[in-house]
Coordinates of C-alpha atoms and ligand atoms in Angstrom, one line a residue:
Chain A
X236 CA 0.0 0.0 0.0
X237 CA 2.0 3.0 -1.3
X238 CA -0.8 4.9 -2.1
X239 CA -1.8 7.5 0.5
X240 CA -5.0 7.5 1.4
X241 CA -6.0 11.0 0.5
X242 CA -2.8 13.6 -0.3
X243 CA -3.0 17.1 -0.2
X244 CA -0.7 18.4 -2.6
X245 CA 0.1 22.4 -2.8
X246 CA -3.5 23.0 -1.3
X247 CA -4.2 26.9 -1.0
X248 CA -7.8 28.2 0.0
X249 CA -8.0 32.1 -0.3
X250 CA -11.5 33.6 0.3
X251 CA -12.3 36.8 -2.0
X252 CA -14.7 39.1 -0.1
X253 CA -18.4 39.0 -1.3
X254 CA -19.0 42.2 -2.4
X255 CA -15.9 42.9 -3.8
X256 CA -14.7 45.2 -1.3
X257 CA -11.3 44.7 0.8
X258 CA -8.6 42.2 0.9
X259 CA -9.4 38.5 -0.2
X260 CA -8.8 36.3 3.3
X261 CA -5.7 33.9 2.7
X262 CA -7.8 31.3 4.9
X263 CA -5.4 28.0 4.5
X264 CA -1.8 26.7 3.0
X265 CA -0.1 25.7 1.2
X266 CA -1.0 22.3 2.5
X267 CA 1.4 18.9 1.6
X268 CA -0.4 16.0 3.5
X269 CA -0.4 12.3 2.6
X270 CA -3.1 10.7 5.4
X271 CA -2.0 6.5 5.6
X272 CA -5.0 4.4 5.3
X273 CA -6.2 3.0 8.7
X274 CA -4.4 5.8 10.5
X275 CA -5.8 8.2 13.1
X276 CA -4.6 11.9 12.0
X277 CA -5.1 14.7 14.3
X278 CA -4.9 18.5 13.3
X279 CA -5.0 21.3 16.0
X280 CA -4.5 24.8 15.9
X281 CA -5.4 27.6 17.1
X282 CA -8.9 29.0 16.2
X283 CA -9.8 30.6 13.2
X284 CA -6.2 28.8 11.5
X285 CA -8.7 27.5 8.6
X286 CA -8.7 24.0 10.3
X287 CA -12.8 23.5 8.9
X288 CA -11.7 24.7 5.6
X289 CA -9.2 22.2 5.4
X290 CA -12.0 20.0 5.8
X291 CA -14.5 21.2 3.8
X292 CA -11.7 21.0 0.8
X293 CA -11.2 17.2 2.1
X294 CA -15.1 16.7 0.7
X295 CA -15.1 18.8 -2.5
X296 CA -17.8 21.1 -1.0
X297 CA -14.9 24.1 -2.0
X298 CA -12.4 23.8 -4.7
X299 CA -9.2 25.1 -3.4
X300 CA -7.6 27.9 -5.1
X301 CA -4.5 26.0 -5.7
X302 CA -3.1 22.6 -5.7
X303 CA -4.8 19.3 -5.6
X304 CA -6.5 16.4 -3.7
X305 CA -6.9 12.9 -4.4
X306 CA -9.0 10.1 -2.6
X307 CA -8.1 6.7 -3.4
X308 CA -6.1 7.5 -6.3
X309 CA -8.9 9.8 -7.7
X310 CA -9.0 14.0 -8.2
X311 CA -11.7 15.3 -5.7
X312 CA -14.0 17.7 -7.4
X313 CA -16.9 19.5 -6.2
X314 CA -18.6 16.2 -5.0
X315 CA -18.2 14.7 -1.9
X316 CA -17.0 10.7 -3.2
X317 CA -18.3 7.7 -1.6
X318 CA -16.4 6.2 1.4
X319 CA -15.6 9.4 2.9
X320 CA -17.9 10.5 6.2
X321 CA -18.1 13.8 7.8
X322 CA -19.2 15.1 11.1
X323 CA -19.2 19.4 11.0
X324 CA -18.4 21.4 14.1
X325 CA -22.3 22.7 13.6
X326 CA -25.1 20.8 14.7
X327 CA -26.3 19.3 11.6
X328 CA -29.5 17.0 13.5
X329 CA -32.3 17.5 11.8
X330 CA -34.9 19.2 14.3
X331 CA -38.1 17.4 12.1
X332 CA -36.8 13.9 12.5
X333 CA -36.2 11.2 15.5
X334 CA -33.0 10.0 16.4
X335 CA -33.3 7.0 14.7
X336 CA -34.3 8.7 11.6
X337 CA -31.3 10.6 11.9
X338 CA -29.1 8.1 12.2
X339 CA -31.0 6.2 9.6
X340 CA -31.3 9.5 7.0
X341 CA -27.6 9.0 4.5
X342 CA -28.7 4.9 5.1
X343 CA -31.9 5.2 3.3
X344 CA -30.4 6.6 0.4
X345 CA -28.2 3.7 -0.4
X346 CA -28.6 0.3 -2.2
X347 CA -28.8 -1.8 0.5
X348 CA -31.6 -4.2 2.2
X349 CA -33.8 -2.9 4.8
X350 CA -32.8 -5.7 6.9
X351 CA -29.3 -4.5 7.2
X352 CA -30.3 -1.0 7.3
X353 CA -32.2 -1.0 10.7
X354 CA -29.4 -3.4 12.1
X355 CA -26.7 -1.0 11.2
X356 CA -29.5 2.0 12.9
X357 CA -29.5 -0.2 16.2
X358 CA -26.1 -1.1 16.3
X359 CA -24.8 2.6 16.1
X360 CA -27.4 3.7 18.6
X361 CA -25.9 1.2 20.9
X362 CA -22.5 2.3 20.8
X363 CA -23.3 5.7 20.4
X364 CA -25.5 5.4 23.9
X365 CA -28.7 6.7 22.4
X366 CA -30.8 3.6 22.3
X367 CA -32.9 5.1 25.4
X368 CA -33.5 8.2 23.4
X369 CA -34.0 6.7 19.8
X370 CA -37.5 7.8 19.5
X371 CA -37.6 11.4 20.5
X372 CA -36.2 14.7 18.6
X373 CA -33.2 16.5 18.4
X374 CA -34.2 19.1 20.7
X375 CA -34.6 17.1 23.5
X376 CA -31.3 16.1 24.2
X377 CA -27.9 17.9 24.7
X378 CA -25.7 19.5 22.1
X379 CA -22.8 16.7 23.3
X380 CA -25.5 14.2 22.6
X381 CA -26.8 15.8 19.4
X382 CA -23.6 15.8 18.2
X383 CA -23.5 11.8 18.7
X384 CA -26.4 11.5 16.5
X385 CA -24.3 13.0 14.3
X386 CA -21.5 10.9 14.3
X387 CA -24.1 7.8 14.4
X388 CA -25.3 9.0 11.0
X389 CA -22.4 9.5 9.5
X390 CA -20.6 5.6 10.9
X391 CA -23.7 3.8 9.4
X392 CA -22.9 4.2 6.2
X393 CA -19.3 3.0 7.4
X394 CA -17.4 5.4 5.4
X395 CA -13.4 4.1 4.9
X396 CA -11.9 7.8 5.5
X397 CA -14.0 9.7 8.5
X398 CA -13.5 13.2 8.9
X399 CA -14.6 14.6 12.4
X400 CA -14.2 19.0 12.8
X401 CA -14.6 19.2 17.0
X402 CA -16.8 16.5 17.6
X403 CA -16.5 16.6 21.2
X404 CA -16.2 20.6 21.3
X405 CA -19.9 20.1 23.2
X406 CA -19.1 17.6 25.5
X407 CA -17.6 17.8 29.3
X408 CA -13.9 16.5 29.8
X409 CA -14.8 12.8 31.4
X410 CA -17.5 12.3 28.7
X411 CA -14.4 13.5 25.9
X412 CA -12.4 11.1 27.3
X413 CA -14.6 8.2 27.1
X414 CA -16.1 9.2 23.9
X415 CA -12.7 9.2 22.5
X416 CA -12.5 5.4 23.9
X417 CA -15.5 4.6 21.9
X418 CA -14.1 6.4 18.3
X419 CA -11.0 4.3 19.3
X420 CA -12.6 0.8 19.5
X421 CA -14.7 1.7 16.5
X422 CA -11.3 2.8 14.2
X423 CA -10.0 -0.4 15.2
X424 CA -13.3 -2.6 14.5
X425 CA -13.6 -0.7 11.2
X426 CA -10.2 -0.3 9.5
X427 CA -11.2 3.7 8.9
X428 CA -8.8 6.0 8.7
X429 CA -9.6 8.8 10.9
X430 CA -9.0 12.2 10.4
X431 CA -9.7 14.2 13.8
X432 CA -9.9 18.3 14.0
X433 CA -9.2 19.4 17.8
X434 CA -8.6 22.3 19.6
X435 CA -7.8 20.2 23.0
X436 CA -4.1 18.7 22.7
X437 CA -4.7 16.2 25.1
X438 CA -7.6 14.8 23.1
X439 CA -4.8 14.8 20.0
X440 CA -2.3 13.3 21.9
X441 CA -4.4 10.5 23.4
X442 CA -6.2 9.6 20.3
X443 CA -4.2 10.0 17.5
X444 CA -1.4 8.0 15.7
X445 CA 0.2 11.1 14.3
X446 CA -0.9 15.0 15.1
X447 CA -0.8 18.0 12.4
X448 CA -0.2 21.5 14.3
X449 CA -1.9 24.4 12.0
X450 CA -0.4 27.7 12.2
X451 CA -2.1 30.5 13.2
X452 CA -4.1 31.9 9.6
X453 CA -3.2 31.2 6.9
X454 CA -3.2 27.6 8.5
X455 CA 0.4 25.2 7.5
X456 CA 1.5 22.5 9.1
X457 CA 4.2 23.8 10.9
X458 CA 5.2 20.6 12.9
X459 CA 3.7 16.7 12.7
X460 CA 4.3 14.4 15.7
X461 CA 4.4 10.5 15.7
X462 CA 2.7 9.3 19.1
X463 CA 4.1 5.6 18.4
X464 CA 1.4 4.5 20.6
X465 CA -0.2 1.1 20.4
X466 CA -3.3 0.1 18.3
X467 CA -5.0 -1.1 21.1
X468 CA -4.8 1.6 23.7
X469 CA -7.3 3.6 25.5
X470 CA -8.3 7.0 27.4
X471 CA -5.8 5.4 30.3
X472 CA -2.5 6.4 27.5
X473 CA -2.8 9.7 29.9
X474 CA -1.4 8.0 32.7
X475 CA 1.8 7.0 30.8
X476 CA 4.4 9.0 30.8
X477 CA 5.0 9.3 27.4
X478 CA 1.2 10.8 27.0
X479 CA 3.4 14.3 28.8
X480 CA 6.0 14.6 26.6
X481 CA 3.3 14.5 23.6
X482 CA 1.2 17.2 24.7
X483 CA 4.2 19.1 26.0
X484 CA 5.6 19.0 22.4
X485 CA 2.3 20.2 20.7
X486 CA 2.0 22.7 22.9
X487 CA 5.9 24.1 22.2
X488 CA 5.0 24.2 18.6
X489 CA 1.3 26.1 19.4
X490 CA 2.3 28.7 22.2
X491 CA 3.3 31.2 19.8
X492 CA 0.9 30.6 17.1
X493 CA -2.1 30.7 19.8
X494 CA -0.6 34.1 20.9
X495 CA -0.9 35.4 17.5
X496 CA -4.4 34.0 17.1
X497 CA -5.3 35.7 20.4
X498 CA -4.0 39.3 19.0
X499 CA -0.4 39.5 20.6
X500 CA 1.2 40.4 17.2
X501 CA 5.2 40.4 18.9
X502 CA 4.9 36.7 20.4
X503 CA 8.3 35.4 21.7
X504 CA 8.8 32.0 21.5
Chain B
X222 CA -56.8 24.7 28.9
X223 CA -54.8 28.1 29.8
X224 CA -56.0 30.9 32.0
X225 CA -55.9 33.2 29.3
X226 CA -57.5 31.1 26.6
X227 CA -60.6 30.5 29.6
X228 CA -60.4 34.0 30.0
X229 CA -61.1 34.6 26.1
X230 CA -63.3 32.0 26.2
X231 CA -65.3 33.9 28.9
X232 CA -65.0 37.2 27.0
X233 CA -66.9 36.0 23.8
X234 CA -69.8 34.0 25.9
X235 CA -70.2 37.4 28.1
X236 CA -70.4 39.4 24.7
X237 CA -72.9 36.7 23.2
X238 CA -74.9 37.0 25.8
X239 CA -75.0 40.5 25.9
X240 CA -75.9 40.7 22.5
X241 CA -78.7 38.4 23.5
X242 CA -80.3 40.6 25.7
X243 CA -80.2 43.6 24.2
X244 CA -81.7 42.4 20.8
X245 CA -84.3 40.7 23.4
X246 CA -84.6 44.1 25.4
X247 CA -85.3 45.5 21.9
X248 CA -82.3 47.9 22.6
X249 CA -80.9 46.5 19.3
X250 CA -83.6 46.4 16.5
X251 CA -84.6 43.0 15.0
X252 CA -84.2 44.6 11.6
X253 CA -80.4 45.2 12.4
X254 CA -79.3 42.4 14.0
X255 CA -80.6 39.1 15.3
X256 CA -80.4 37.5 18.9
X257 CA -77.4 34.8 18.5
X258 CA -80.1 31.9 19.5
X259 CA -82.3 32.7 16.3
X260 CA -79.1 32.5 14.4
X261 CA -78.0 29.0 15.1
X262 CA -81.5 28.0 14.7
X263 CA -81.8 30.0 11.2
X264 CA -78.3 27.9 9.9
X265 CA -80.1 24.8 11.3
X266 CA -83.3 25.5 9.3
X267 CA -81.1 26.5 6.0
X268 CA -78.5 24.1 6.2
X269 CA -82.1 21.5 6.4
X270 CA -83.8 23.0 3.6
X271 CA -80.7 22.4 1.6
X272 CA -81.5 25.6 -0.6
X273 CA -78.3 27.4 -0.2
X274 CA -76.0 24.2 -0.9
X275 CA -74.9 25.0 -3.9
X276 CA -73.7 28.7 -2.9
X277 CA -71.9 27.1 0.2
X278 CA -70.3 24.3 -2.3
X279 CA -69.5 27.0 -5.1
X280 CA -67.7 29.2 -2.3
X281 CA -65.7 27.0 -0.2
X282 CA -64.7 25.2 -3.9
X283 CA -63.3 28.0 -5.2
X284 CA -62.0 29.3 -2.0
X285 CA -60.3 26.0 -1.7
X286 CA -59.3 26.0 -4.9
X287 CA -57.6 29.3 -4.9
X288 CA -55.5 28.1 -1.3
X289 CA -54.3 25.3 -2.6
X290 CA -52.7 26.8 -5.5
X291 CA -51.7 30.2 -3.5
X292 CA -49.8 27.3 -1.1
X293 CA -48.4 25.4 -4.1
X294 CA -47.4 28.1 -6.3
X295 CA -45.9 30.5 -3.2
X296 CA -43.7 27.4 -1.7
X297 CA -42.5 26.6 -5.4
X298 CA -41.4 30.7 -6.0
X299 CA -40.3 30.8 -3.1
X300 CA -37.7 27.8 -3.9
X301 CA -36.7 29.5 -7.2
X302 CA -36.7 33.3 -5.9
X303 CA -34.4 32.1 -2.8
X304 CA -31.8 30.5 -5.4
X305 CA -31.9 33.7 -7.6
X306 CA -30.3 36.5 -5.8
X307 CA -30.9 39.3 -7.9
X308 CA -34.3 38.3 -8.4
X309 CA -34.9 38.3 -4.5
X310 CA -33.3 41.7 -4.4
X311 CA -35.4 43.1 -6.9
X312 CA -38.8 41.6 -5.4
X313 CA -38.1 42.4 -1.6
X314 CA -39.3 45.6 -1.7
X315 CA -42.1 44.8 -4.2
X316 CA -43.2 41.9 -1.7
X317 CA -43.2 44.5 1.3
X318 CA -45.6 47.0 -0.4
X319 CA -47.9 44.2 -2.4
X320 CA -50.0 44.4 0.3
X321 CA -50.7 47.9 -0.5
X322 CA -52.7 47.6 -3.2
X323 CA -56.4 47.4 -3.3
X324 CA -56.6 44.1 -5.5
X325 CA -60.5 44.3 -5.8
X326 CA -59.8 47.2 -7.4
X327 CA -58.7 44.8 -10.5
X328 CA -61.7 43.0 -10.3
X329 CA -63.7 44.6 -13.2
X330 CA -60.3 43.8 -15.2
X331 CA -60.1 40.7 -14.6
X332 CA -63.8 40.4 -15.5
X333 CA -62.6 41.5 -19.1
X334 CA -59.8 38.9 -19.1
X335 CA -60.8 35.8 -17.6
X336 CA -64.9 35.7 -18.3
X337 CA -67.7 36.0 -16.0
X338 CA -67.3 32.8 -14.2
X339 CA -65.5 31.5 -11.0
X340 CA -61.9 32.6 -12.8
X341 CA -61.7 35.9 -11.6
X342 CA -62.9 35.2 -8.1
X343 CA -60.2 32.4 -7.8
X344 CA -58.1 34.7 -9.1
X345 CA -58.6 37.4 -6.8
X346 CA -57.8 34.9 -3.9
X347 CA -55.0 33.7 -5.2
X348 CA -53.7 37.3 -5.8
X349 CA -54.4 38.0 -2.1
X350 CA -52.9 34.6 -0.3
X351 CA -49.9 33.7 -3.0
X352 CA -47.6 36.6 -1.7
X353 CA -48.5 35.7 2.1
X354 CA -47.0 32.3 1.1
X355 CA -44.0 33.5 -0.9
X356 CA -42.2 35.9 2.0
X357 CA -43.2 33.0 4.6
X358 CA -41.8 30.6 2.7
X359 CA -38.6 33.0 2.1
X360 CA -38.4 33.7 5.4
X361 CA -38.4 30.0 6.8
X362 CA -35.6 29.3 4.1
X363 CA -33.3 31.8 5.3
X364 CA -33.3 30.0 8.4
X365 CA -32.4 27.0 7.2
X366 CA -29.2 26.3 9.3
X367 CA -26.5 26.4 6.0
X368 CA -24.8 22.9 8.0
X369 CA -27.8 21.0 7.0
X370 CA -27.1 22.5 3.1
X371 CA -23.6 21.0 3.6
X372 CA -24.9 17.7 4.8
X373 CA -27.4 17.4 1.6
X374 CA -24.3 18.0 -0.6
X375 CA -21.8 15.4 1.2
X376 CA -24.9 13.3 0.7
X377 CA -24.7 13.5 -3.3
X378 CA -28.9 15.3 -2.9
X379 CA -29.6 17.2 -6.0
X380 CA -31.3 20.6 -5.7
X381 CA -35.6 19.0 -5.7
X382 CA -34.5 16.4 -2.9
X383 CA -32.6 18.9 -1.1
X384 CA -35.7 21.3 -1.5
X385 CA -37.9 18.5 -0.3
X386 CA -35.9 16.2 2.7
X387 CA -34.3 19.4 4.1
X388 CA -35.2 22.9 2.9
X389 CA -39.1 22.4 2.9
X390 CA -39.0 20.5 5.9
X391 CA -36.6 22.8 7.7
X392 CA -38.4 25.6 7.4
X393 CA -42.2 24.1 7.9
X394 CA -43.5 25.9 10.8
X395 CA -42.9 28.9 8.5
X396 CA -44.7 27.9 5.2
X397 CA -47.8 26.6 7.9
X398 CA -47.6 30.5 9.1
X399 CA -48.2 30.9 5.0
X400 CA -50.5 29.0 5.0
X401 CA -53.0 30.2 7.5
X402 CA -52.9 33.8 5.8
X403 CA -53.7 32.0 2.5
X404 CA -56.4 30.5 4.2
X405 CA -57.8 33.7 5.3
X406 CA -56.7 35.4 2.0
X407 CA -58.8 33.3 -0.3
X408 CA -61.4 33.0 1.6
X409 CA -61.7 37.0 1.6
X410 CA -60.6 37.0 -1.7
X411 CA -63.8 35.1 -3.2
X412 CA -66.5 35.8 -1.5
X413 CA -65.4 39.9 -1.6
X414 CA -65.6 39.2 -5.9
X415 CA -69.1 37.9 -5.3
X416 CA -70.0 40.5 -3.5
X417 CA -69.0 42.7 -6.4
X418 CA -70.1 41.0 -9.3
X419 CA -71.1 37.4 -9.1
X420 CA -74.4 35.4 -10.1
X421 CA -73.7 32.9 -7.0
X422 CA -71.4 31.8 -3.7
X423 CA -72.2 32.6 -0.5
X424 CA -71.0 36.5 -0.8
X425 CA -73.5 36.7 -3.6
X426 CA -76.8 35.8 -1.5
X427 CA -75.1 37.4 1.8
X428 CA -75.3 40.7 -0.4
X429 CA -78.9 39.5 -2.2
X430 CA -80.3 38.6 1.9
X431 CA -78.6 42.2 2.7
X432 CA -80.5 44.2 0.0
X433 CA -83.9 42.1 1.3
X434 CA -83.6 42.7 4.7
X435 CA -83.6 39.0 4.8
X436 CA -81.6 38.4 8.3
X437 CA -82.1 34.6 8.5
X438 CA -80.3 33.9 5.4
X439 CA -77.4 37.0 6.2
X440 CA -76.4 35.9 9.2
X441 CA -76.2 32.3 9.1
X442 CA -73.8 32.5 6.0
X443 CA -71.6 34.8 8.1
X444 CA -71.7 32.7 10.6
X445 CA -71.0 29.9 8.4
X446 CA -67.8 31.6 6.7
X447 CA -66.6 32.6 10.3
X448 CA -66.5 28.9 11.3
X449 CA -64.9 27.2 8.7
X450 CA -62.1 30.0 8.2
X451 CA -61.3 29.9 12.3
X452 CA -61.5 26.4 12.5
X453 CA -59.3 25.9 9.5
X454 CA -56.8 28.3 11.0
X455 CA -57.4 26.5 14.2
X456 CA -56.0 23.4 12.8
X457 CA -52.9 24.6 11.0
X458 CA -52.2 26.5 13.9
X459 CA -52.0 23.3 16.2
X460 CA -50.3 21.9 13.5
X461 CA -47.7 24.6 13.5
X462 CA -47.6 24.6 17.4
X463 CA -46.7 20.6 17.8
X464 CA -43.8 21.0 15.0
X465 CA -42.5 24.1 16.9
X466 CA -43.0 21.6 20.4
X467 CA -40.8 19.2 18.6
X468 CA -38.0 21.4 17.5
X469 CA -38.1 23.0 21.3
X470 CA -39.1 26.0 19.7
X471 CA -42.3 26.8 22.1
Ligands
ADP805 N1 -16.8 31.1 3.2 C1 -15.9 31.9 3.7 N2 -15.8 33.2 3.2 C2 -14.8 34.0 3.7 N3 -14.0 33.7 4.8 C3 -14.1 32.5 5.3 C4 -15.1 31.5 4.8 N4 -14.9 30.4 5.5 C5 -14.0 30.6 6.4 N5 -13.4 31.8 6.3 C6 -12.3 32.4 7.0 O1 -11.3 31.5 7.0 C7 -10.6 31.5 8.2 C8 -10.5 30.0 8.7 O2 -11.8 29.6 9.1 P1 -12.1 28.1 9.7 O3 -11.6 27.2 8.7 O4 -13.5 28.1 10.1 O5 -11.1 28.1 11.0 P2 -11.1 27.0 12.2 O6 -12.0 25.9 11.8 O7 -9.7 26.6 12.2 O8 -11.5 27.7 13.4 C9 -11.3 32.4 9.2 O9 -10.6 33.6 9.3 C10 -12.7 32.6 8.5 O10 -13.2 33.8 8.8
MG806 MG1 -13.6 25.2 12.8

């Protein structure tokens, strides 16, 4: 397998204003990335470092302005392919339907028997702890919990490349931890390759296989970090002691470019 | 039921009544107005004799005629007008002042153009509801949350099932809100043409009772129109409430 499983190659987003008026924003790159298939990639960085334009690029919904990106061997262009899955930062439930037929929405649009439809439907809402809740609406859970019905809809169709922008931004630090167990057991029961967007370090270092760190806008990768951890670890990696040196690292590279996200123009490092 | 809505309820039985005894008092003149008992029993003795059916049918068949394609037409423009930018900008300001204009005013117009028969009264209520409709509709589309416009494109949806598993359903409660001034629209806009000119429908022989002092025909035909256009709304209206409930919304 020498074929990444997506590359980024020379990817630039600049945003021209609407109406025409002021400087075009130079959101993102230039990018190089080659994700492995069946690895878990994290990217962090500081807010606003063009971290969900990276991933709405990833999915064809924009065209970047320059460079390239493939999937599987083939050009992404304007359509989001088959295989990839995508979770936004935004609650994207949909208020007029039940959990289940959330979960069960991108399902019904595929070739596939019923059958095997509503097993797939029950076995997410298992694992995504919703099964108690599978027949009221959106709005009457929690935005952590909406955003599981999220992630629910999006594993049914068991997409081989996931991409997931703050999944867990809703969600209290015990709960982050142990949803992070689940999208671990699930990465290794499925084979995906995972691409995580973060803005907690510790979630990165605990989760991932290798971690991106964005600069502050226009967003590069300005450092990547191997974790070398094992395939089958869990949300206990934090007691070991290499779990420090991780986060201590990602936070070396990010110091300064969270400073300059944050307004201080004359960071020192 | 709600303290307020018992309280409402109160207010209209304690005006009823009123109305009651001063039309009994002879304070109010039988010529004028009847008491509210003589009208129920007037509607009961029309609605027997069966004459007036084919007014009543003629009315509420146009009326709901001219709804359903004020609803259908305003939800389908206002698809196409929120795709079309320009367009939108143009019409905005048009849409805010429609309401403006004293449509019956066309009437004898439309006469000329579409005939002497139910066209022009459907067309009237068309005219009045179909805008109601369109800046609801536009209205409930800008709301759509533009994450669930991403998820119908990662999700390969071309533009009619995006318009009809997300947009439309999205921004329901506000084409229901439409929908109840359409309601209301075409109702007032046919029976007001056959008040005007018209050889039939119920505003024809609520204007031919009027001009024949002929109160037990008048007022159970209002009464009529008031019941079917508040219990129509009534039923949107809980239909609007219980998809607001759902979305947390009320
Ligand atoms: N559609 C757009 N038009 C103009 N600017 C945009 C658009 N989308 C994002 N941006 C800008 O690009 C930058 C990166 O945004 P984003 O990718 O959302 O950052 P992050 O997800 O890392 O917080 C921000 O400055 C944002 O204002
Ligand atoms: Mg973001």
């Amino acid at each position: 397998m020498t074929q990444p499983h997506i590359r980024l190659s020379d990817v630039e987003m600049t945003f021209s204003r609407p109406d025409g008026v002021g400087e075009d924003i130079h959101a993102l790159g230039p990018i190089q990335l080659d994700l492995r298939h069946g690895e878990f990639f994290a990217v962090v960085g500081p807010s606003g470092c063009g971290k969900s334009t990276l991933l709405e690029l990833m999915i064809g919904l924009t065209n970047p302005t320059k460079g390239t990106i493939t999937f599987e061997g083939q050009p992404i262009n304007g359509s989001c392919p088959d295989g990839i899955g995508v979770v936004f930062q935004e609650d994207a439930s949909f208020a007029w339907l039940t959990v289940r037929d959330n979960i069960a929405f991108g399902l019904r649009r595929m070739a596939l028997d019923r059958r095997e439809q509503d097993e797939r439907v029950e076995q997410a809402l298992a694992m995504m702890g919703l099964v108690e809740f599978a027949d009221v609406y959106p709005s009457q859970l929690s935005g952590g919990m909406r955003q599981r019905v999220c992630i629910a809809r999006t594993l049914v169709t068991q997409p081989r490349l996931i991409l997931l922008d703050e999944p867990f931004g809703a969600l209290d630090q015990q709960t982050r931890l142990l949803m992070g167990d689940e999208i671990l057991s699930l990465w290794r029961k499925t084979g995906a390759t995972i691409f995580l967007i973060t803005h907690a370090l510790d979630e990165a270092a605990m989760l991932a296989d290798r971690i991106g760190v964005m600069s502050s806008r226009p967003g590069q990768l300005i450092d990547i970090v191997e974790t070398n951890w094992p395939k089958d670890r869990d949300s206990r990696i934090v007691e070991n002691d290499a779990f420090g040196a991780v986060t201590a690292r990602l936070w070396r590279s990010l110091r300064v470019e969270s400073m300059k996200a944050i307004g201080k123009k004359d960071a020192q490092a | 039921m709600t303290k307020a809505g018992l309280i409402r309820l109160a207010l209209i039985a304690v005006l009823l009544g009123a109305l009651e005894v001063l039309v009994r008092i002879g304070r109010i003149d039988a010529l004028t107005m009847q008491a509210p008992h003589k009208m129920l029993l007037d509607l009961y003795a029309m609605l027997a004799s069966g004459k007036l059916n084919k007014a009543i049918a003629k009315t509420m068949g146009n009326a709901g005629f001219a709804f359903v394609i004020a609803v259908s037409l305003g939800v389908i423009s206002g698809l196409m007008i929120h795709r079309m930018r320009r367009v939108r900008e143009t019409l905005d300001p048009l849409f805010a002042t429609y309401y403006a204009i004293p449509v019956f005013a066309f009437y004898p117009l439309l006469i000329l153009l579409l005939g002497l028969g139910d066209a022009p009264q459907i067309f009237i209520g068309v005219m009045l509801g179909f805008v109601a409709v369109v800046v609801n509709t536009l209205n409930g589309l800008d709301r759509v949350p533009r994450v669930l416009l991403k998820t119908a494109r990662v999700n390969g949806m071309n533009g009619l099932e995006t318009a009809l598993k997300i947009t439309l359903p999205s921004a329901a409660p506000y084409i229901l809100t439409g929908a109840k001034f359409a309601v209301a629209y075409s109702l007032i806009g046919v029976i007001g043409a056959e008040f005007i000119m018209s050889t039939g429908g119920m505003g024809y022989e609520i204007s031919f009772a009027y001009n024949n002092f002929d109160n037990a025909t008048m007022y159970p035909l209002i009464i009529m129109i008031l019941v079917a256009s508040i219990s129509i709304n009534m039923v949107i209206s809980r239909w609007e409430k219980s998809l607001l409930k759902r979305r947390g919304l009320q």
